[in-house]
PDB file of N, CA, C and O and ligand atoms in Angstrom:
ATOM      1  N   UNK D  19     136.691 135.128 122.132  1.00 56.00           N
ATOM      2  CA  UNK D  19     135.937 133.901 121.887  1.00 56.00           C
ATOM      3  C   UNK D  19     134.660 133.889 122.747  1.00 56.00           C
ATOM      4  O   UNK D  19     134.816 133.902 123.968  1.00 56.00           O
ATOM      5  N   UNK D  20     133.481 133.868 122.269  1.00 72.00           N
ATOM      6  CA  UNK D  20     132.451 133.698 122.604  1.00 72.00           C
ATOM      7  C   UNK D  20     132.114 132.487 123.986  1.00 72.00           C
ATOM      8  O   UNK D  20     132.507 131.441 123.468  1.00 72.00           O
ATOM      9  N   UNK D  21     131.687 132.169 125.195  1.00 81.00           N
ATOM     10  CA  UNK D  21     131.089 131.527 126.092  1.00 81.00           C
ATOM     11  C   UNK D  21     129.999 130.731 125.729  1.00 81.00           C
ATOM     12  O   UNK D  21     128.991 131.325 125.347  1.00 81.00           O
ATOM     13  N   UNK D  22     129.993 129.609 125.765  1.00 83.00           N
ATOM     14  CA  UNK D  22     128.839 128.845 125.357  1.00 83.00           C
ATOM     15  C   UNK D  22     128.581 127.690 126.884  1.00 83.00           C
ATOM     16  O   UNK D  22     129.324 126.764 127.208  1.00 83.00           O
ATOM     17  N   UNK D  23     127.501 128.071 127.485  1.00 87.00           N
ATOM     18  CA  UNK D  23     126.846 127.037 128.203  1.00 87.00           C
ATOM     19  C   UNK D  23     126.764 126.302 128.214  1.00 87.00           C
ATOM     20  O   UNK D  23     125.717 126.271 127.568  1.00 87.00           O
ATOM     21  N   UNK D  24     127.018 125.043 128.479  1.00 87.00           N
ATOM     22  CA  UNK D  24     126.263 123.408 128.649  1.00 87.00           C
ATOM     23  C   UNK D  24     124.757 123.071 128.902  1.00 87.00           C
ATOM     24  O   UNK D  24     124.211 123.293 129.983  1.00 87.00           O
ATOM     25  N   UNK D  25     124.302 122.671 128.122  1.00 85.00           N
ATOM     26  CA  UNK D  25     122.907 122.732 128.478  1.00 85.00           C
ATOM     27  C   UNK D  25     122.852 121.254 129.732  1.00 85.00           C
ATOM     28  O   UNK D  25     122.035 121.165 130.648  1.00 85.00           O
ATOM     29  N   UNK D  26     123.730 120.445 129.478  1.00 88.00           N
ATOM     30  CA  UNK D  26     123.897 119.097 130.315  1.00 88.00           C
ATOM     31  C   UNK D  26     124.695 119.158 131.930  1.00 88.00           C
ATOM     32  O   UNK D  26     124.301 118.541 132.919  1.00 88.00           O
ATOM     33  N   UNK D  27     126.064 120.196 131.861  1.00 92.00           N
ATOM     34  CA  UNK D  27     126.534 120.274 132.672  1.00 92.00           C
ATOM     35  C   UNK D  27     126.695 121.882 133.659  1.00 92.00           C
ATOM     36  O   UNK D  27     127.214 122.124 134.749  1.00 92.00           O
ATOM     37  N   UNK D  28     125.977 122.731 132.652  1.00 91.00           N
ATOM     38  CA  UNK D  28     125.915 123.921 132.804  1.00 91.00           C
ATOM     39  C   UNK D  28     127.717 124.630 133.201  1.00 91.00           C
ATOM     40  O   UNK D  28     127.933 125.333 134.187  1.00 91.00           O
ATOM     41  N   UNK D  29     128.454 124.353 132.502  1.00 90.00           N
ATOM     42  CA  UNK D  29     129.675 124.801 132.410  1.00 90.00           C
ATOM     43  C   UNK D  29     130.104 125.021 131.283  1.00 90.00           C
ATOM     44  O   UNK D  29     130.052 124.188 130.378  1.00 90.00           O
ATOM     45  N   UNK D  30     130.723 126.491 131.140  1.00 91.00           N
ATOM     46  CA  UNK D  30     131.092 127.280 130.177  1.00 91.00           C
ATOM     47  C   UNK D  30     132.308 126.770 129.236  1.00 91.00           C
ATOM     48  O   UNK D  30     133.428 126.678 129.739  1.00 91.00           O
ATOM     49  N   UNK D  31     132.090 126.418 127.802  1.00 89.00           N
ATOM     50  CA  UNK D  31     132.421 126.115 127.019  1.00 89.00           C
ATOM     51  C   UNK D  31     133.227 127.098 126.091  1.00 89.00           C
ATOM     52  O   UNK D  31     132.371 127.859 125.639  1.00 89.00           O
ATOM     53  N   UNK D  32     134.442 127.448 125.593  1.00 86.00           N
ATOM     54  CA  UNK D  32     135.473 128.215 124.985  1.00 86.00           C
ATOM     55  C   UNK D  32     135.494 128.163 123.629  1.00 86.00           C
ATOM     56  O   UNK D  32     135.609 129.140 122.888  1.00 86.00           O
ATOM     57  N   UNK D  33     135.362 126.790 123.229  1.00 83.00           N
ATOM     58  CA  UNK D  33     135.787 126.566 121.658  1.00 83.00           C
ATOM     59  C   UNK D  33     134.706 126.468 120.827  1.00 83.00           C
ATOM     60  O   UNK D  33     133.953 125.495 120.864  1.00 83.00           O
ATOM     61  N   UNK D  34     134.491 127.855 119.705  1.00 77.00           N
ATOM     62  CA  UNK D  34     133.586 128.128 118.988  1.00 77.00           C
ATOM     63  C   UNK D  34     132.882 127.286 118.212  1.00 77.00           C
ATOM     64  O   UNK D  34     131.748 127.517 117.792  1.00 77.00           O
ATOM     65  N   UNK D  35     133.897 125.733 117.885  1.00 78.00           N
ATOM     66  CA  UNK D  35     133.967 125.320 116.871  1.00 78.00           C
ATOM     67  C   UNK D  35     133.543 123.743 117.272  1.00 78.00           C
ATOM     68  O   UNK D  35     133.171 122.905 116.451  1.00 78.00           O
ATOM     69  N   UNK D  36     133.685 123.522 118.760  1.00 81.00           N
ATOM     70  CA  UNK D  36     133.144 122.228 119.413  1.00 81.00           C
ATOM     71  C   UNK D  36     131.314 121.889 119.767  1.00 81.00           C
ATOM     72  O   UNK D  36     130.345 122.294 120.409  1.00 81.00           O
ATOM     73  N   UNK D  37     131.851 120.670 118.639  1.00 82.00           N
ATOM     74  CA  UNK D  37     130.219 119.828 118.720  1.00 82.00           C
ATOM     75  C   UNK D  37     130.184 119.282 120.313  1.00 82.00           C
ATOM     76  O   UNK D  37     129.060 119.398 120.802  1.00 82.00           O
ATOM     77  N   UNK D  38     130.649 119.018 120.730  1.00 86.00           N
ATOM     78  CA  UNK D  38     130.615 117.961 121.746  1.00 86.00           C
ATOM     79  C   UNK D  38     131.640 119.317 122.722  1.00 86.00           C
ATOM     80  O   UNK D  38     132.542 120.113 122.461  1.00 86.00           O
ATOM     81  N   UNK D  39     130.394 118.723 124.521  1.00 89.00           N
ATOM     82  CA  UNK D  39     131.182 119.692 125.449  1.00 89.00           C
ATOM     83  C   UNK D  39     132.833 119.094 125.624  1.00 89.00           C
ATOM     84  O   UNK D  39     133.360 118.048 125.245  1.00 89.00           O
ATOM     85  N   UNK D  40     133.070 119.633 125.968  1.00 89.00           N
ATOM     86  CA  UNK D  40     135.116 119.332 126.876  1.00 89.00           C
ATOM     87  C   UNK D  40     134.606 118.597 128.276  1.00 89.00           C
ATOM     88  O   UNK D  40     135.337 117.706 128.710  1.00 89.00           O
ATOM     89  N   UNK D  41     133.434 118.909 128.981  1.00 91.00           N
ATOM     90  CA  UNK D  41     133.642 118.535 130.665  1.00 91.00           C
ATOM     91  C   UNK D  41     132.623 117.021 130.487  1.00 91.00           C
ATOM     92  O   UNK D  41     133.022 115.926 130.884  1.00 91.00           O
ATOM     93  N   UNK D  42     131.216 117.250 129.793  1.00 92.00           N
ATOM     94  CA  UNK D  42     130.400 115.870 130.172  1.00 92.00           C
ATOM     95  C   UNK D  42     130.583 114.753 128.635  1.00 92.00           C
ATOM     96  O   UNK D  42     130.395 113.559 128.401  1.00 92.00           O
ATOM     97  N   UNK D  43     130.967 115.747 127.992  1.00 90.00           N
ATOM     98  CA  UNK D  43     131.098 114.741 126.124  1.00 90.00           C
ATOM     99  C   UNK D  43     129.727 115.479 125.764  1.00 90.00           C
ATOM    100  O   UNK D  43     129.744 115.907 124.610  1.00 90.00           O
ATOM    101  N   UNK D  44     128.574 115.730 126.441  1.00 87.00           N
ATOM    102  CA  UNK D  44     127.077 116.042 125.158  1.00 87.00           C
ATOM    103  C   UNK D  44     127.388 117.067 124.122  1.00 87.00           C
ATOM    104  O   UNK D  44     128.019 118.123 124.150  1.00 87.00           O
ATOM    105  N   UNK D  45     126.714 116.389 123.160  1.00 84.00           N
ATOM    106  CA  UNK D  45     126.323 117.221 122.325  1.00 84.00           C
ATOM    107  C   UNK D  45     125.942 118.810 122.747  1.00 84.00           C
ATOM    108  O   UNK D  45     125.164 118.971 123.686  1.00 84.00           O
ATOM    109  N   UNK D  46     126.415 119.806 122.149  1.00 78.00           N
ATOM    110  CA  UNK D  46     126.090 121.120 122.385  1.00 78.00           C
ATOM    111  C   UNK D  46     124.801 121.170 121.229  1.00 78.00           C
ATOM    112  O   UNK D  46     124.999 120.612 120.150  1.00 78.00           O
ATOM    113  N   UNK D  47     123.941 121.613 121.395  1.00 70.00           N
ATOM    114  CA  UNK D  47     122.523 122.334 120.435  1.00 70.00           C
ATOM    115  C   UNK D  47     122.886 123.023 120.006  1.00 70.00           C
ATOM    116  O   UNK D  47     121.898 123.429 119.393  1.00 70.00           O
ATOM    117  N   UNK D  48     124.047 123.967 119.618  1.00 62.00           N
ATOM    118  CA  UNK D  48     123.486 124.898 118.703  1.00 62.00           C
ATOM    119  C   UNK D  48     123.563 125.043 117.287  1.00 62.00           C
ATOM    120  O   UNK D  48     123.284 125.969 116.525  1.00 62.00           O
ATOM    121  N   UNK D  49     123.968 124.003 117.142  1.00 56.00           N
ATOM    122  CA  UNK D  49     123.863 123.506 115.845  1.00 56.00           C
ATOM    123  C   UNK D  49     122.887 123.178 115.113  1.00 56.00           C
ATOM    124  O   UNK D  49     122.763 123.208 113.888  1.00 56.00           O
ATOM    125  N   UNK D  50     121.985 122.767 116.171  1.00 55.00           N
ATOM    126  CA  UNK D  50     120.092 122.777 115.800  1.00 55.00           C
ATOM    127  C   UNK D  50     119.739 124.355 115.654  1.00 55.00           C
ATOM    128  O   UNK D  50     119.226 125.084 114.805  1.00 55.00           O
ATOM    129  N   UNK D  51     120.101 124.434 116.495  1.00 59.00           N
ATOM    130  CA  UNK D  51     119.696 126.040 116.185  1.00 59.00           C
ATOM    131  C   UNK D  51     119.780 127.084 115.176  1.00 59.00           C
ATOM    132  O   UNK D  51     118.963 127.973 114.937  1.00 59.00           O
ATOM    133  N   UNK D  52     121.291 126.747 114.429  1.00 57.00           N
ATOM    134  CA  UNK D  52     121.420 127.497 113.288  1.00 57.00           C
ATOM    135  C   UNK D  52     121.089 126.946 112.312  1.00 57.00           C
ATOM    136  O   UNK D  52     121.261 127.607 111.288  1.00 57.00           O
ATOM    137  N   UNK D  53     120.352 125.239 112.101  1.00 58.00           N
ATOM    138  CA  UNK D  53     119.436 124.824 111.101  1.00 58.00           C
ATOM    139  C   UNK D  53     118.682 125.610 111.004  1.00 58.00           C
ATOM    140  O   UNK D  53     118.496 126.551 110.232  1.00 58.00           O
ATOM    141  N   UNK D  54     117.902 124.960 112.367  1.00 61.00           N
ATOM    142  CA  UNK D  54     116.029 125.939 112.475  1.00 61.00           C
ATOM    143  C   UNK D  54     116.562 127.136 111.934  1.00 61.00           C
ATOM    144  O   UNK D  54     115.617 127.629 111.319  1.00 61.00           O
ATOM    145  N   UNK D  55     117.735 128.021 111.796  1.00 67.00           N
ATOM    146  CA  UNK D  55     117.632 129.743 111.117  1.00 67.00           C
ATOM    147  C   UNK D  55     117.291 129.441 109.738  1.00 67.00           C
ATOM    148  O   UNK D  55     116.295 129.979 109.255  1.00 67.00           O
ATOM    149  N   UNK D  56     118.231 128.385 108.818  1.00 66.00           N
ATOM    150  CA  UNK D  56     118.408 128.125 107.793  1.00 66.00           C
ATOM    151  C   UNK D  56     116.423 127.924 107.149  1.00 66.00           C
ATOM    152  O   UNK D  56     115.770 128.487 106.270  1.00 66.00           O
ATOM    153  N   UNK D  57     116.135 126.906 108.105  1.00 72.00           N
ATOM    154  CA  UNK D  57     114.558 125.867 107.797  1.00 72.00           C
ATOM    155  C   UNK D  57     113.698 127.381 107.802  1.00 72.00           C
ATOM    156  O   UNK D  57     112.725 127.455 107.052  1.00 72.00           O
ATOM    157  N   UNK D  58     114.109 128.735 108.757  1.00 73.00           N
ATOM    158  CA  UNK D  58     113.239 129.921 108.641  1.00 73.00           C
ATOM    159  C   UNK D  58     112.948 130.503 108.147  1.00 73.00           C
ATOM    160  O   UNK D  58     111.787 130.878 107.980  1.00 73.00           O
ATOM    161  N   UNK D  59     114.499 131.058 107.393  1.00 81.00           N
ATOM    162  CA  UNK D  59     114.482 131.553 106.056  1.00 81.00           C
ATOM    163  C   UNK D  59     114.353 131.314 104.915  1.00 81.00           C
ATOM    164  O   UNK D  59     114.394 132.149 104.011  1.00 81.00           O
ATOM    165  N   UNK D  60     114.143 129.906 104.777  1.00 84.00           N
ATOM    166  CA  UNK D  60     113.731 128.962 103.911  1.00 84.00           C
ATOM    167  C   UNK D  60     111.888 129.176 103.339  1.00 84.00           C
ATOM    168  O   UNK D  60     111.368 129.148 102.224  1.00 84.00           O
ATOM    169  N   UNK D  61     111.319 129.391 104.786  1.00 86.00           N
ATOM    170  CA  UNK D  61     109.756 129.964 105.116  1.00 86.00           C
ATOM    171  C   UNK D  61     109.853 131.389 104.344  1.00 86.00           C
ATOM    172  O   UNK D  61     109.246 131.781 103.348  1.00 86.00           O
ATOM    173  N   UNK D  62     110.756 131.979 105.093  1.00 87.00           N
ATOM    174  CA  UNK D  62     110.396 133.771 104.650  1.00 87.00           C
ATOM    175  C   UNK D  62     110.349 133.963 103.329  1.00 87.00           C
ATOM    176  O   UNK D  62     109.409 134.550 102.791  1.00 87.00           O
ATOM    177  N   UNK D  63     111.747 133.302 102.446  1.00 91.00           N
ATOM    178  CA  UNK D  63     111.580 133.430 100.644  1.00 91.00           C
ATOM    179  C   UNK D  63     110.236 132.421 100.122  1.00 91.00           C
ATOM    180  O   UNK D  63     109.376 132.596  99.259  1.00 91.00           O
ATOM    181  N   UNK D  64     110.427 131.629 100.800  1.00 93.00           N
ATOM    182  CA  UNK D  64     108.776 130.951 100.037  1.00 93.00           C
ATOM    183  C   UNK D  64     107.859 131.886 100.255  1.00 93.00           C
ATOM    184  O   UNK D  64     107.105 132.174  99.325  1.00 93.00           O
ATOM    185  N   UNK D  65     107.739 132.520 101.460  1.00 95.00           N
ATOM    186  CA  UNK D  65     106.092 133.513 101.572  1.00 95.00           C
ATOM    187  C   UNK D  65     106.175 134.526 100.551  1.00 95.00           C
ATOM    188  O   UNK D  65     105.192 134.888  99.904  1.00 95.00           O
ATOM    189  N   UNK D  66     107.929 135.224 100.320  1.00 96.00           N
ATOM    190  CA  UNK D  66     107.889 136.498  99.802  1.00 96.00           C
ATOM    191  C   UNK D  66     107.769 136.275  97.841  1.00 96.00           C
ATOM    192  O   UNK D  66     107.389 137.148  97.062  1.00 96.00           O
ATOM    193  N   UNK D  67     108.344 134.474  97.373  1.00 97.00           N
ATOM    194  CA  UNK D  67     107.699 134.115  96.300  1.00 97.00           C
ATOM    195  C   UNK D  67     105.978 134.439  95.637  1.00 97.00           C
ATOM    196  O   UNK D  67     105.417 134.921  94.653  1.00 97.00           O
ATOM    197  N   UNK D  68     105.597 133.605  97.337  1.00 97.00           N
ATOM    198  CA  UNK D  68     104.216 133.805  96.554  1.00 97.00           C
ATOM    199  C   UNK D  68     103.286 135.230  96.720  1.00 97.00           C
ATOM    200  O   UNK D  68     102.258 135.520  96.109  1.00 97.00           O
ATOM    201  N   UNK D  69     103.980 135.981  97.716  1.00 97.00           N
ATOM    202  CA  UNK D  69     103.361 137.014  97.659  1.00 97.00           C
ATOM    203  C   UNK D  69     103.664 137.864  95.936  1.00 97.00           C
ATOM    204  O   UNK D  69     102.686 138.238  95.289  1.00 97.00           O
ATOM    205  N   UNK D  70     104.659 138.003  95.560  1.00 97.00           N
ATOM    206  CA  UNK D  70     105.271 138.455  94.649  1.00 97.00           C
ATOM    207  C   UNK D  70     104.319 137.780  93.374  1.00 97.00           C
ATOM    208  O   UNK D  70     103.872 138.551  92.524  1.00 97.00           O
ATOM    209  N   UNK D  71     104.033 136.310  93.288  1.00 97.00           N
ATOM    210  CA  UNK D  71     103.415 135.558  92.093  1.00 97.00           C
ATOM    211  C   UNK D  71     102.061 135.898  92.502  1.00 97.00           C
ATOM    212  O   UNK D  71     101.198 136.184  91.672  1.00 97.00           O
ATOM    213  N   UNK D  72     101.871 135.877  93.616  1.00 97.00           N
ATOM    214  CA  UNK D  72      99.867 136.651  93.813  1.00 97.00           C
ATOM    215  C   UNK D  72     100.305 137.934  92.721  1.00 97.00           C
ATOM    216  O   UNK D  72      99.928 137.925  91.550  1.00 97.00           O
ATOM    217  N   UNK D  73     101.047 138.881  93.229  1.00 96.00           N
ATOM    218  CA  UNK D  73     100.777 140.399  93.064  1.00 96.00           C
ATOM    219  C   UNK D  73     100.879 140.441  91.450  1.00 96.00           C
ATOM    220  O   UNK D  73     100.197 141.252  90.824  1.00 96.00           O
ATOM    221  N   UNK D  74     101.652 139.646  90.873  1.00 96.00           N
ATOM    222  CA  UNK D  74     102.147 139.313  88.971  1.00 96.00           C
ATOM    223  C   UNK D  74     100.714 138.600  88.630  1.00 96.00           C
ATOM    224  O   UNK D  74     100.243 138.818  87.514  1.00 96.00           O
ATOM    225  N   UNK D  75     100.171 137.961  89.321  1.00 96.00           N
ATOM    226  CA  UNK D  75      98.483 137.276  88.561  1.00 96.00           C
ATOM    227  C   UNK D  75      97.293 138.038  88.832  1.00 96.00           C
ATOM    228  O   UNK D  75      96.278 137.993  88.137  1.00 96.00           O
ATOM    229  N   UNK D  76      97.531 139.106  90.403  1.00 95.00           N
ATOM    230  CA  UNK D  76      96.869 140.282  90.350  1.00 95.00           C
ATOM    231  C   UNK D  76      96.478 141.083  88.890  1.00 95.00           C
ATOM    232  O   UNK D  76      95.429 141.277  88.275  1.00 95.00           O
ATOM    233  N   UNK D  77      97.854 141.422  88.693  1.00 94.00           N
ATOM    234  CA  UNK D  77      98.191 142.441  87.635  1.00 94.00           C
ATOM    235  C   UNK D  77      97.510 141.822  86.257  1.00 94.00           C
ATOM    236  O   UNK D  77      96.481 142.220  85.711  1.00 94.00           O
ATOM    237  N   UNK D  78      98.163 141.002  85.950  1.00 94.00           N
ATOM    238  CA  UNK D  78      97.385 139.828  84.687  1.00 94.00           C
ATOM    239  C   UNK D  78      95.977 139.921  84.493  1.00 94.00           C
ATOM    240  O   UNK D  78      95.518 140.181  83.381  1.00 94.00           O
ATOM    241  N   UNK D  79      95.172 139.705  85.610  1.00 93.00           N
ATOM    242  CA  UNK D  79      94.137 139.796  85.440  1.00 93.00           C
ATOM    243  C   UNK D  79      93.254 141.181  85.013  1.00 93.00           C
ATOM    244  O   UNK D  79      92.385 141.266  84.145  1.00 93.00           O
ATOM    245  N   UNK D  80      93.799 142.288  85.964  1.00 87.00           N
ATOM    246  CA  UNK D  80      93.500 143.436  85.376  1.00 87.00           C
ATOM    247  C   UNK D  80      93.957 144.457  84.484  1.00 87.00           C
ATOM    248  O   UNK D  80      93.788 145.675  84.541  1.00 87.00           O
ATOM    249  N   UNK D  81      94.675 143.623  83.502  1.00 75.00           N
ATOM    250  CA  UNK D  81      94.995 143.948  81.916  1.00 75.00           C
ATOM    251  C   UNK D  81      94.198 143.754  81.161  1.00 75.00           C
ATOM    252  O   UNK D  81      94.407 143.985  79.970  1.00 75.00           O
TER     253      UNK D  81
HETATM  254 ZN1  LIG B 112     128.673 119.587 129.504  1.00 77.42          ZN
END
């Protein structure tokens, strides 16, 4: 099982699966954190859309 920090109490946390620390009650972040991955990759397929729809109206045009 993975170690997770307290960002509030700075004491090491056991349970993979806990929102909330065991020693102060806060909220653990990393749950923000694996949004923001989600909100990133969310960025990367939009860029690699429009790169892809540039390169298809590229082509169009020089037909
Ligand atoms: Zn804590």
């Amino acid at each position: 099982m993975a170690e997770y920090i307290c960002p509030h109490c700075k004491k090491p946390n056991f349970d993979d699966d806990a929102l909330r620390c065991i020693y102060c009650g806060e909220f653990l972040n990393r749950r923000i954190g694996f949004l923001s991955d989600i909100r990133y990759s969310h960025v990367a397929t939009a860029f690699i859309v429009i790169l892809l729809l540039s390169f298809i109206v590229f082509f169009i045009i020089r037909l």
